[in-house]
CSV table of C-alpha atoms in Angstrom, one decimal:
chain,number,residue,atom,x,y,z
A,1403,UNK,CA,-48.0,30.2,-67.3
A,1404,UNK,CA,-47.5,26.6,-67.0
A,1405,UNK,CA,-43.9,25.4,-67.6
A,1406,UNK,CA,-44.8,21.6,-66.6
A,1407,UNK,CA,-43.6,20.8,-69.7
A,1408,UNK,CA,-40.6,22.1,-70.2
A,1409,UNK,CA,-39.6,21.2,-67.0
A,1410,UNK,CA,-40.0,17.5,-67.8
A,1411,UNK,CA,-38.5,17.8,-71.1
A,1412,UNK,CA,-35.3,19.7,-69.6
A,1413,UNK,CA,-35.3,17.0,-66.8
A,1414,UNK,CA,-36.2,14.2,-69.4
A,1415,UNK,CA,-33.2,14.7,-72.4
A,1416,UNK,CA,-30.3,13.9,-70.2
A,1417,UNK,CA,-31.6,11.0,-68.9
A,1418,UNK,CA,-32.4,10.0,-72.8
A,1419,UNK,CA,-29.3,11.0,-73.8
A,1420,UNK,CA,-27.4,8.3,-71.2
A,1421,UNK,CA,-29.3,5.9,-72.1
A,1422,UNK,CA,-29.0,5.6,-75.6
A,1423,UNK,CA,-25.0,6.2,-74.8
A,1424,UNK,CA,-25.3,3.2,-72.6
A,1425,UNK,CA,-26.8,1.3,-75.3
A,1426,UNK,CA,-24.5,2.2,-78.1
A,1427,UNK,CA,-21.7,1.3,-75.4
A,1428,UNK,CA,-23.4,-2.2,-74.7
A,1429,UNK,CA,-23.3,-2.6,-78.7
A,1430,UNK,CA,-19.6,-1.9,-79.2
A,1431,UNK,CA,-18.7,-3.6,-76.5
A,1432,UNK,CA,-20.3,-7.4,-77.6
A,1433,UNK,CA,-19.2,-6.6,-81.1
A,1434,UNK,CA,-15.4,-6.3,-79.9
A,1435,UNK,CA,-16.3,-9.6,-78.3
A,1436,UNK,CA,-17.4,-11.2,-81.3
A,1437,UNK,CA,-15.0,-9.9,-83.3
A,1438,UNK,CA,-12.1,-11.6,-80.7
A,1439,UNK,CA,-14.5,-14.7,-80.7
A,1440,UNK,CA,-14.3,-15.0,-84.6
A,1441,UNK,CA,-10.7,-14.4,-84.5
A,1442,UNK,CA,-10.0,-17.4,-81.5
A,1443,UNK,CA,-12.5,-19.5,-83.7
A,1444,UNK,CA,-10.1,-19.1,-86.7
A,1445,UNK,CA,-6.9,-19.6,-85.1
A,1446,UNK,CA,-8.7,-22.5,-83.2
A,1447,UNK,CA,-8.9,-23.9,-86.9
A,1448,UNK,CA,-5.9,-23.5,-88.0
A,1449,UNK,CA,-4.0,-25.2,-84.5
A,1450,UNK,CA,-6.6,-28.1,-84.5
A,1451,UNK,CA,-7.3,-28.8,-88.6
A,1452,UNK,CA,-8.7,-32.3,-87.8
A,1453,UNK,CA,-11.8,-30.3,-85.8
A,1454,UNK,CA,-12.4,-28.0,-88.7
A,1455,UNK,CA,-15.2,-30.7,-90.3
A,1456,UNK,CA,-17.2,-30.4,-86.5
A,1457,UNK,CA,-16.9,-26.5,-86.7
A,1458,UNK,CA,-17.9,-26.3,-90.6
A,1459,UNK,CA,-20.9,-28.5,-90.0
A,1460,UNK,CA,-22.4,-27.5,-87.0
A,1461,UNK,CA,-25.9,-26.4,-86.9
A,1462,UNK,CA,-27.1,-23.1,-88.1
A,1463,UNK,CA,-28.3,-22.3,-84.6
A,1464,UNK,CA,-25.0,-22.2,-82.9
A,1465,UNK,CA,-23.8,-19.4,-85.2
């Protein structure tokens, strides 16, 4: 009998399996840093209220 492939998928799903938890990691990881960058740009707003105009109309690319 050949077990070729079960041996690759038994060899195969773990390495799958990290990856994908790496990825998801990566994701949570810049939202959190989003999330602390919205929060900085907001109280950025509030301190400095004569730069809110430069913030509000910057161009769409740099959001």
């Amino acid at each position: 009998m050949d077990y070729t492939e079960a041996i690759i998928w038994y060899t195969a799903w773990p390495v799958l399996i990290f990856i994908a938890y790496k990825f998801v990691m990566l994701n949570l990881r810049h939202h959190a840093k989003m999330e602390r960058l919205e929060m900085l740009e907001e109280r950025f707003g509030e301190q400095f209220p004569h730069t809110d105009a430069l913030l509000k109309n910057r161009p769409k690319s740099q959001e």
